[in-house]
Amino acid sequence: MQNLVDKAKHKHSLLKSEIVEILKDDSINDYLFKSADEIRKEFSGDEVHLRALIEFSNICRCDCKYCGIRRDNQKVERYRLEKDEILKLADFASSSGYKTIVLQSGEDMFFTADYLAEIITEIKKLDVALTLSIGERSYEEYKVLKEAGADRFLLRIETTDENLYKKMHPGMSLENRKRCLYDLKNLGYETGTGSLVGLPEQTIESLAEDILFYKELNADMIGIGPLIVHPETPLKDKKNGDLILAIKVLALTRLLLPDINIPATTAMETLHPQGRIMALKAGANVIMPNVTFEKCRKNYEIYPDKVSVDYSKLETDLKQIGRTISKKHGFRGNSDCPLT
Ligand code: SAM
């Protein structure tokens, strides 16, 4: 099994059957995590990039079976920030030293591409990189947003298993999800995707396919999140995802795509107090602290008990594992500007 991990480490490539073997064998975990950590250090260094997350609307037209802000959840108090409020948060984030601002929302079509373009143009005056995470749009809309200055886009594939995708996302299709991701890549966005680990009926084989899809897309960022069951969703009686399995997917992704950005996701820390640190020691190099107004945060409850980042604790924790907070924009390959 060590030979397989070494192959991934040196060739950055594995067959599906080899990924499955590694995912199924927990005796290799320490070696896998250590190898991914070494590759992270070699390709991205010891800096951790912080991305300031602004959750600007929890209104969503989608009805994803696992998500707490799904359209049919009547128990959420819905909100939508005004342009001025978004700009105020962006200004605060930039003056606090953040070099990337992430605008995330449900699929709220009130925010047309033209309206978002106005917001992006203002935020880009702040010397920050700008990431969008607003769901599925047309090629033309993505183009308007890119031309307004957006640098990156996050859109998880969630799962590459077509049947499971259909079951989890009523009215949506895996085909359109992929179309969006290839449109984003073709438009020159740094493109982020990723999976939910622990969806009901998800197989190890399909997780291996997910990792191969990241490689095929040549994704620039990958966010892996364990599923956390939300009580107001159709998945309320299911089990949470397995944190260790999620970290294994992360570590394998680092070995196969050595220079990309990989966050230690909030869902990992929510499942285990050391989840974020475990991820940072197994290939992750990004953290996304939430800077949204306190009054909104409780309503952007995609899953329960979402933790937040305690900045001073974070600095101490990072120091303890030999890592520092980056002052760069943190494009792929630890670069300060996008690679063309
Ligand atoms: N609407 C945008 C989209 O679809 O990309 C961005 C917002 S969406 C809420 C962000 C991510 O939250 C999704 O990609 C999904 O993986 C994650 N998410 C939603 N519900 C979750 C849950 N119950 N547990 C863990 N992650 C969840």
Short mmCIF file of C-alpha atoms and ligand atoms in Angstrom, two decimals:
data_model
loop_
_atom_site.label_atom_id
_atom_site.label_comp_id
_atom_site.label_asym_id
_atom_site.label_seq_id
_atom_site.Cartn_x
_atom_site.Cartn_y
_atom_site.Cartn_z
CA MET A 1 0.00 0.00 0.00
CA GLN A 2 2.92 2.36 0.73
CA ASN A 3 4.05 1.83 -2.88
CA LEU A 4 0.71 3.14 -4.11
CA VAL A 5 0.97 6.26 -1.97
CA ASP A 6 4.56 6.74 -3.19
CA LYS A 7 3.34 6.44 -6.78
CA ALA A 8 0.75 9.17 -6.14
CA LYS A 9 3.41 11.32 -4.48
CA HIS A 10 5.91 11.07 -7.33
CA LYS A 11 3.72 10.67 -10.43
CA HIS A 12 0.65 12.64 -9.23
CA SER A 13 -1.50 10.03 -10.86
CA LEU A 14 -3.37 6.89 -9.79
CA LEU A 15 -5.83 4.48 -11.37
CA LYS A 16 -9.36 4.38 -10.01
CA SER A 17 -8.74 0.89 -8.55
CA GLU A 18 -5.65 2.21 -6.72
CA ILE A 19 -7.55 5.16 -5.22
CA VAL A 20 -10.25 2.73 -4.05
CA GLU A 21 -7.62 0.48 -2.42
CA ILE A 22 -6.15 3.39 -0.48
CA LEU A 23 -9.56 4.72 0.57
CA LYS A 24 -10.57 1.27 1.85
CA ASP A 25 -7.44 0.59 3.89
CA ASP A 26 -7.19 2.61 7.10
CA SER A 27 -3.83 1.10 8.09
CA ILE A 28 -2.22 3.45 5.54
CA ASN A 29 -3.77 6.65 6.90
CA ASP A 30 -0.74 8.01 8.80
CA TYR A 31 1.55 7.45 5.83
CA LEU A 32 -1.01 8.97 3.44
CA PHE A 33 -1.50 12.09 5.57
CA LYS A 34 2.26 12.55 6.09
CA SER A 35 2.91 12.21 2.34
CA ALA A 36 0.19 14.75 1.48
CA ASP A 37 1.64 17.12 4.08
CA GLU A 38 5.10 16.84 2.48
CA ILE A 39 3.70 17.54 -0.99
CA ARG A 40 1.74 20.54 0.35
CA LYS A 41 4.98 21.90 1.83
CA GLU A 42 6.96 21.31 -1.34
CA PHE A 43 4.43 22.94 -3.70
CA SER A 44 2.64 25.55 -1.53
CA GLY A 45 5.01 26.20 1.37
CA ASP A 46 4.04 26.74 4.98
CA GLU A 47 1.77 29.73 4.44
CA VAL A 48 -1.94 29.38 5.10
CA HIS A 49 -4.20 31.61 3.00
CA LEU A 50 -7.20 33.14 4.75
CA ARG A 51 -10.28 33.90 2.65
CA ALA A 52 -12.92 36.20 4.15
CA LEU A 53 -16.33 34.66 3.59
CA ILE A 54 -19.37 36.92 3.13
CA GLU A 55 -22.68 35.00 3.07
CA PHE A 56 -24.76 37.70 1.41
CA SER A 57 -28.09 35.89 0.85
CA ASN A 58 -29.63 32.67 2.15
CA ILE A 59 -32.45 32.75 -0.41
CA CYS A 60 -32.19 29.74 -2.73
CA ARG A 61 -34.15 28.41 -5.68
CA CYS A 62 -32.62 24.93 -5.23
CA ASP A 63 -33.94 22.18 -3.01
CA CYS A 64 -30.82 20.10 -2.32
CA LYS A 65 -31.85 17.31 0.04
CA TYR A 66 -29.02 17.87 2.53
CA CYS A 67 -28.92 21.66 2.74
CA GLY A 68 -30.41 23.69 5.59
CA ILE A 69 -31.14 26.69 3.35
CA ARG A 70 -32.95 24.59 0.73
CA ARG A 71 -36.00 26.23 -0.84
CA ASP A 72 -38.55 24.09 1.01
CA ASN A 73 -37.21 24.69 4.51
CA GLN A 74 -39.88 27.07 5.85
CA LYS A 75 -38.17 27.40 9.22
CA VAL A 76 -35.28 29.55 8.02
CA GLU A 77 -35.56 33.30 8.38
CA ARG A 78 -34.52 34.48 4.93
CA TYR A 79 -32.24 37.49 4.39
CA ARG A 80 -30.58 39.31 1.56
CA LEU A 81 -27.87 41.93 2.21
CA GLU A 82 -27.97 45.32 0.51
CA LYS A 83 -25.13 46.31 -1.80
CA ASP A 84 -23.87 48.82 0.80
CA GLU A 85 -23.83 46.17 3.50
CA ILE A 86 -21.81 43.79 1.30
CA LEU A 87 -19.33 46.58 0.50
CA LYS A 88 -19.04 47.46 4.17
CA LEU A 89 -18.16 43.84 5.03
CA ALA A 90 -15.68 43.69 2.15
CA ASP A 91 -14.07 46.92 3.33
CA PHE A 92 -13.83 45.57 6.87
CA ALA A 93 -12.27 42.32 5.60
CA SER A 94 -9.73 44.13 3.46
CA SER A 95 -8.72 46.55 6.22
CA SER A 96 -8.35 43.57 8.57
CA GLY A 97 -5.69 42.20 6.20
CA TYR A 98 -7.64 39.63 4.15
CA LYS A 99 -6.35 39.33 0.59
CA THR A 100 -9.31 37.34 -0.74
CA ILE A 101 -13.01 38.00 -0.39
CA VAL A 102 -15.47 35.21 -1.06
CA LEU A 103 -19.05 36.18 -1.90
CA GLN A 104 -21.28 33.21 -1.20
CA SER A 105 -25.06 32.82 -1.37
CA GLY A 106 -27.93 30.53 -2.17
CA GLU A 107 -29.05 30.62 -5.80
CA ASP A 108 -30.77 33.98 -5.37
CA MET A 109 -31.69 35.35 -8.80
CA PHE A 110 -32.45 38.80 -7.37
CA PHE A 111 -28.69 39.21 -7.75
CA THR A 112 -28.52 39.47 -11.53
CA ALA A 113 -25.13 39.28 -13.22
CA ASP A 114 -25.27 43.04 -13.87
CA TYR A 115 -26.03 43.84 -10.24
CA LEU A 116 -23.28 41.50 -9.02
CA ALA A 117 -20.91 43.09 -11.55
CA GLU A 118 -21.48 46.49 -9.89
CA ILE A 119 -20.62 44.99 -6.50
CA ILE A 120 -17.55 43.19 -7.87
CA THR A 121 -16.26 46.38 -9.53
CA GLU A 122 -16.41 48.20 -6.18
CA ILE A 123 -14.77 45.37 -4.21
CA LYS A 124 -11.96 45.06 -6.75
CA LYS A 125 -10.85 48.60 -5.87
CA LEU A 126 -9.60 47.12 -2.56
CA ASP A 127 -6.55 45.17 -3.85
CA VAL A 128 -8.15 41.82 -3.07
CA ALA A 129 -8.78 38.67 -5.06
CA LEU A 130 -12.48 37.99 -5.43
CA THR A 131 -14.12 34.58 -5.34
CA LEU A 132 -17.76 33.90 -6.17
CA SER A 133 -19.81 30.97 -4.86
CA ILE A 134 -23.33 31.65 -6.11
CA GLY A 135 -24.26 28.45 -7.91
CA GLU A 136 -25.27 27.67 -11.46
CA ARG A 137 -25.57 30.42 -14.09
CA SER A 138 -25.25 30.64 -17.87
CA TYR A 139 -21.97 31.06 -19.74
CA GLU A 140 -22.99 34.66 -20.56
CA GLU A 141 -23.60 35.50 -16.90
CA TYR A 142 -20.29 33.96 -15.80
CA LYS A 143 -18.65 36.05 -18.56
CA VAL A 144 -20.16 39.31 -17.26
CA LEU A 145 -18.94 38.49 -13.75
CA LYS A 146 -15.44 37.61 -14.95
CA GLU A 147 -15.20 40.82 -16.97
CA ALA A 148 -16.26 42.78 -13.88
CA GLY A 149 -13.17 41.42 -12.13
CA ALA A 150 -14.09 38.15 -10.40
CA ASP A 151 -10.97 35.98 -10.14
CA ARG A 152 -12.24 32.67 -8.82
CA PHE A 153 -15.40 30.61 -8.57
CA LEU A 154 -16.36 27.79 -6.20
CA LEU A 155 -18.94 25.27 -7.35
CA ARG A 156 -18.76 21.82 -5.82
CA ILE A 157 -19.71 18.92 -8.05
CA GLU A 158 -20.96 17.37 -4.74
CA THR A 159 -20.88 13.85 -6.28
CA THR A 160 -20.04 12.50 -9.73
CA ASP A 161 -22.45 9.57 -9.24
CA GLU A 162 -25.20 10.49 -11.69
CA ASN A 163 -28.03 8.64 -9.91
CA LEU A 164 -27.05 9.93 -6.50
CA TYR A 165 -26.68 13.44 -7.92
CA LYS A 166 -30.24 13.27 -9.27
CA LYS A 167 -31.62 11.98 -5.96
CA MET A 168 -29.91 14.69 -3.93
CA HIS A 169 -30.67 17.61 -6.27
CA PRO A 170 -34.29 17.66 -7.45
CA GLY A 171 -34.65 19.43 -10.79
CA MET A 172 -30.90 19.65 -11.35
CA SER A 173 -28.48 17.58 -13.43
CA LEU A 174 -24.90 16.46 -13.17
CA GLU A 175 -24.51 17.37 -16.83
CA ASN A 176 -25.35 21.03 -16.20
CA ARG A 177 -23.11 21.12 -13.12
CA LYS A 178 -20.21 19.93 -15.27
CA ARG A 179 -21.14 22.40 -18.01
CA CYS A 180 -20.89 25.22 -15.47
CA LEU A 181 -17.48 24.05 -14.26
CA TYR A 182 -16.04 23.79 -17.79
CA ASP A 183 -17.53 27.21 -18.68
CA LEU A 184 -15.82 28.72 -15.64
CA LYS A 185 -12.51 27.10 -16.52
CA ASN A 186 -12.78 28.25 -20.15
CA LEU A 187 -13.53 31.81 -19.06
CA GLY A 188 -10.26 31.88 -17.10
CA TYR A 189 -11.59 31.70 -13.55
CA GLU A 190 -9.53 29.87 -10.99
CA THR A 191 -12.10 27.15 -10.64
CA GLY A 192 -12.91 25.35 -7.42
CA THR A 193 -15.00 22.26 -6.97
CA GLY A 194 -15.25 19.41 -4.47
CA SER A 195 -17.49 16.81 -2.90
CA LEU A 196 -19.71 16.11 0.03
CA VAL A 197 -18.41 12.99 1.76
CA GLY A 198 -21.04 10.80 3.42
CA LEU A 199 -24.09 11.29 1.22
CA PRO A 200 -26.49 8.35 1.66
CA GLU A 201 -25.64 5.47 -0.70
CA GLN A 202 -22.38 7.13 -1.79
CA THR A 203 -19.75 4.49 -2.57
CA ILE A 204 -15.96 4.52 -2.20
CA GLU A 205 -15.83 3.90 -5.96
CA SER A 206 -17.78 7.10 -6.61
CA LEU A 207 -15.45 9.07 -4.32
CA ALA A 208 -12.55 7.75 -6.42
CA GLU A 209 -14.40 8.97 -9.53
CA ASP A 210 -14.81 12.38 -7.87
CA ILE A 211 -11.05 12.66 -7.36
CA LEU A 212 -10.40 11.66 -10.99
CA PHE A 213 -12.93 14.29 -12.07
CA TYR A 214 -10.98 17.02 -10.19
CA LYS A 215 -7.91 15.92 -12.10
CA GLU A 216 -9.73 15.81 -15.45
CA LEU A 217 -11.07 19.35 -14.88
CA ASN A 218 -7.64 20.45 -13.67
CA ALA A 219 -9.41 22.20 -10.78
CA ASP A 220 -7.52 25.02 -9.09
CA MET A 221 -9.20 24.61 -5.69
CA ILE A 222 -10.89 21.65 -4.04
CA GLY A 223 -13.18 21.85 -1.00
CA ILE A 224 -14.05 18.53 0.62
CA GLY A 225 -16.76 18.59 3.26
CA PRO A 226 -18.16 15.78 5.37
CA LEU A 227 -21.96 15.81 5.29
CA ILE A 228 -23.47 17.17 8.50
CA VAL A 229 -27.08 16.18 8.85
CA HIS A 230 -29.53 19.06 9.16
CA PRO A 231 -32.71 18.28 11.14
CA GLU A 232 -34.98 20.30 8.81
CA THR A 233 -34.05 18.38 5.66
CA PRO A 234 -35.16 15.06 4.14
CA LEU A 235 -31.82 13.58 5.31
CA LYS A 236 -32.62 14.26 8.96
CA ASP A 237 -32.47 10.56 9.95
CA LYS A 238 -29.19 9.82 8.16
CA LYS A 239 -25.70 9.70 9.65
CA ASN A 240 -23.05 12.42 9.46
CA GLY A 241 -20.18 11.86 7.03
CA ASP A 242 -16.97 10.22 8.24
CA LEU A 243 -14.32 12.86 9.02
CA ILE A 244 -11.37 10.52 8.46
CA LEU A 245 -12.69 9.42 5.08
CA ALA A 246 -13.15 13.10 4.12
CA ILE A 247 -9.54 13.82 5.13
CA LYS A 248 -8.36 10.82 3.11
CA VAL A 249 -10.11 12.22 0.02
CA LEU A 250 -8.44 15.57 0.73
CA ALA A 251 -4.98 13.97 1.11
CA LEU A 252 -5.33 11.98 -2.12
CA THR A 253 -6.46 15.14 -3.91
CA ARG A 254 -3.31 16.93 -2.72
CA LEU A 255 -1.13 14.10 -4.03
CA LEU A 256 -2.80 14.13 -7.45
CA LEU A 257 -3.07 17.92 -7.81
CA PRO A 258 0.00 19.05 -5.87
CA ASP A 259 -0.05 22.84 -6.41
CA ILE A 260 -3.76 23.65 -5.92
CA ASN A 261 -5.46 25.39 -2.99
CA ILE A 262 -7.33 23.15 -0.57
CA PRO A 263 -9.28 24.51 2.40
CA ALA A 264 -9.56 22.89 5.80
CA THR A 265 -13.34 23.21 5.76
CA THR A 266 -15.54 24.47 8.58
CA ALA A 267 -17.57 21.24 8.38
CA MET A 268 -14.42 19.32 9.38
CA GLU A 269 -13.93 21.44 12.50
CA THR A 270 -17.66 21.25 13.26
CA LEU A 271 -17.42 17.44 13.41
CA HIS A 272 -14.25 17.37 15.53
CA PRO A 273 -12.49 20.13 17.56
CA GLN A 274 -9.19 19.19 15.89
CA GLY A 275 -10.75 18.70 12.43
CA ARG A 276 -9.25 21.85 10.94
CA ILE A 277 -5.75 21.10 12.22
CA MET A 278 -6.01 17.47 11.07
CA ALA A 279 -6.86 18.70 7.57
CA LEU A 280 -4.01 21.24 7.60
CA LYS A 281 -1.62 18.40 8.47
CA ALA A 282 -2.95 16.22 5.64
CA GLY A 283 -2.64 18.56 2.65
CA ALA A 284 -4.86 21.62 3.29
CA ASN A 285 -3.45 25.16 3.02
CA VAL A 286 -6.51 27.47 3.17
CA ILE A 287 -8.99 28.58 5.85
CA MET A 288 -12.17 30.54 5.20
CA PRO A 289 -13.19 32.63 8.23
CA ASN A 290 -16.70 34.02 8.15
CA VAL A 291 -16.95 37.82 8.32
CA THR A 292 -20.73 38.08 7.78
CA PHE A 293 -22.80 40.11 10.29
CA GLU A 294 -23.55 38.02 13.40
CA LYS A 295 -27.32 38.47 12.96
CA CYS A 296 -27.19 36.81 9.51
CA ARG A 297 -24.85 33.96 10.38
CA LYS A 298 -27.38 31.99 12.39
CA ASN A 299 -29.70 32.04 9.38
CA TYR A 300 -27.06 30.81 6.96
CA GLU A 301 -27.35 27.45 8.64
CA ILE A 302 -26.52 24.95 5.90
CA TYR A 303 -25.88 22.49 8.75
CA PRO A 304 -26.27 22.83 12.54
CA ASP A 305 -23.66 24.11 15.04
CA LYS A 306 -21.40 25.56 12.36
CA VAL A 307 -18.23 26.71 14.16
CA SER A 308 -16.47 30.01 13.50
CA VAL A 309 -12.77 30.82 13.44
CA ASP A 310 -11.27 32.37 16.56
CA TYR A 311 -8.52 34.48 14.97
CA SER A 312 -6.09 34.67 17.93
CA LYS A 313 -6.47 30.92 18.61
CA LEU A 314 -5.92 30.27 14.93
CA GLU A 315 -2.61 32.15 14.95
CA THR A 316 -1.42 30.12 17.97
CA ASP A 317 -2.63 26.82 16.52
CA LEU A 318 -0.92 27.52 13.20
CA LYS A 319 2.33 28.46 14.90
CA GLN A 320 2.28 25.18 16.80
CA ILE A 321 2.24 23.21 13.55
CA GLY A 322 4.91 25.40 11.92
CA ARG A 323 2.57 27.38 9.70
CA THR A 324 2.10 31.13 9.18
CA ILE A 325 -0.70 33.33 7.88
CA SER A 326 -0.01 34.43 4.30
CA LYS A 327 -0.10 38.07 3.26
CA LYS A 328 -0.37 37.14 -0.42
CA HIS A 329 -3.42 36.81 -2.63
CA GLY A 330 -2.79 33.08 -2.75
CA PHE A 331 -3.53 32.03 -6.29
CA ARG A 332 -2.74 28.48 -7.39
CA GLY A 333 0.89 27.55 -6.72
CA ASN A 334 1.13 30.08 -3.87
CA SER A 335 1.35 32.82 -6.47
CA ASP A 336 0.45 36.47 -5.85
CA CYS A 337 -1.25 36.82 -9.23
CA PRO A 338 -3.23 34.44 -11.44
CA LEU A 339 -1.20 32.11 -13.64
CA THR A 340 -2.11 32.65 -17.27
N1 SAM B 1 -25.34 28.03 -3.78
C1 SAM B 1 -23.93 27.86 -3.93
C2 SAM B 1 -23.61 26.51 -4.52
O1 SAM B 1 -24.48 25.70 -4.75
O2 SAM B 1 -22.44 26.28 -4.83
C3 SAM B 1 -23.14 28.11 -2.66
C4 SAM B 1 -23.80 27.86 -1.35
S1 SAM B 1 -23.93 26.13 -0.92
C5 SAM B 1 -24.86 26.24 0.56
C6 SAM B 1 -22.27 25.77 -0.38
C7 SAM B 1 -21.94 24.33 -0.05
O3 SAM B 1 -22.55 23.96 1.20
C8 SAM B 1 -22.42 23.27 -0.99
O4 SAM B 1 -21.53 23.11 -2.07
C9 SAM B 1 -22.54 22.01 -0.12
O5 SAM B 1 -21.53 21.08 -0.40
C10 SAM B 1 -22.40 22.57 1.31
N2 SAM B 1 -23.45 22.03 2.20
C11 SAM B 1 -24.78 22.23 2.12
N3 SAM B 1 -25.42 21.52 3.06
C12 SAM B 1 -24.47 20.85 3.76
C13 SAM B 1 -24.52 19.93 4.86
N4 SAM B 1 -25.68 19.57 5.40
N5 SAM B 1 -23.36 19.44 5.33
C14 SAM B 1 -22.18 19.81 4.78
N6 SAM B 1 -22.07 20.67 3.75
C15 SAM B 1 -23.20 21.17 3.23
#
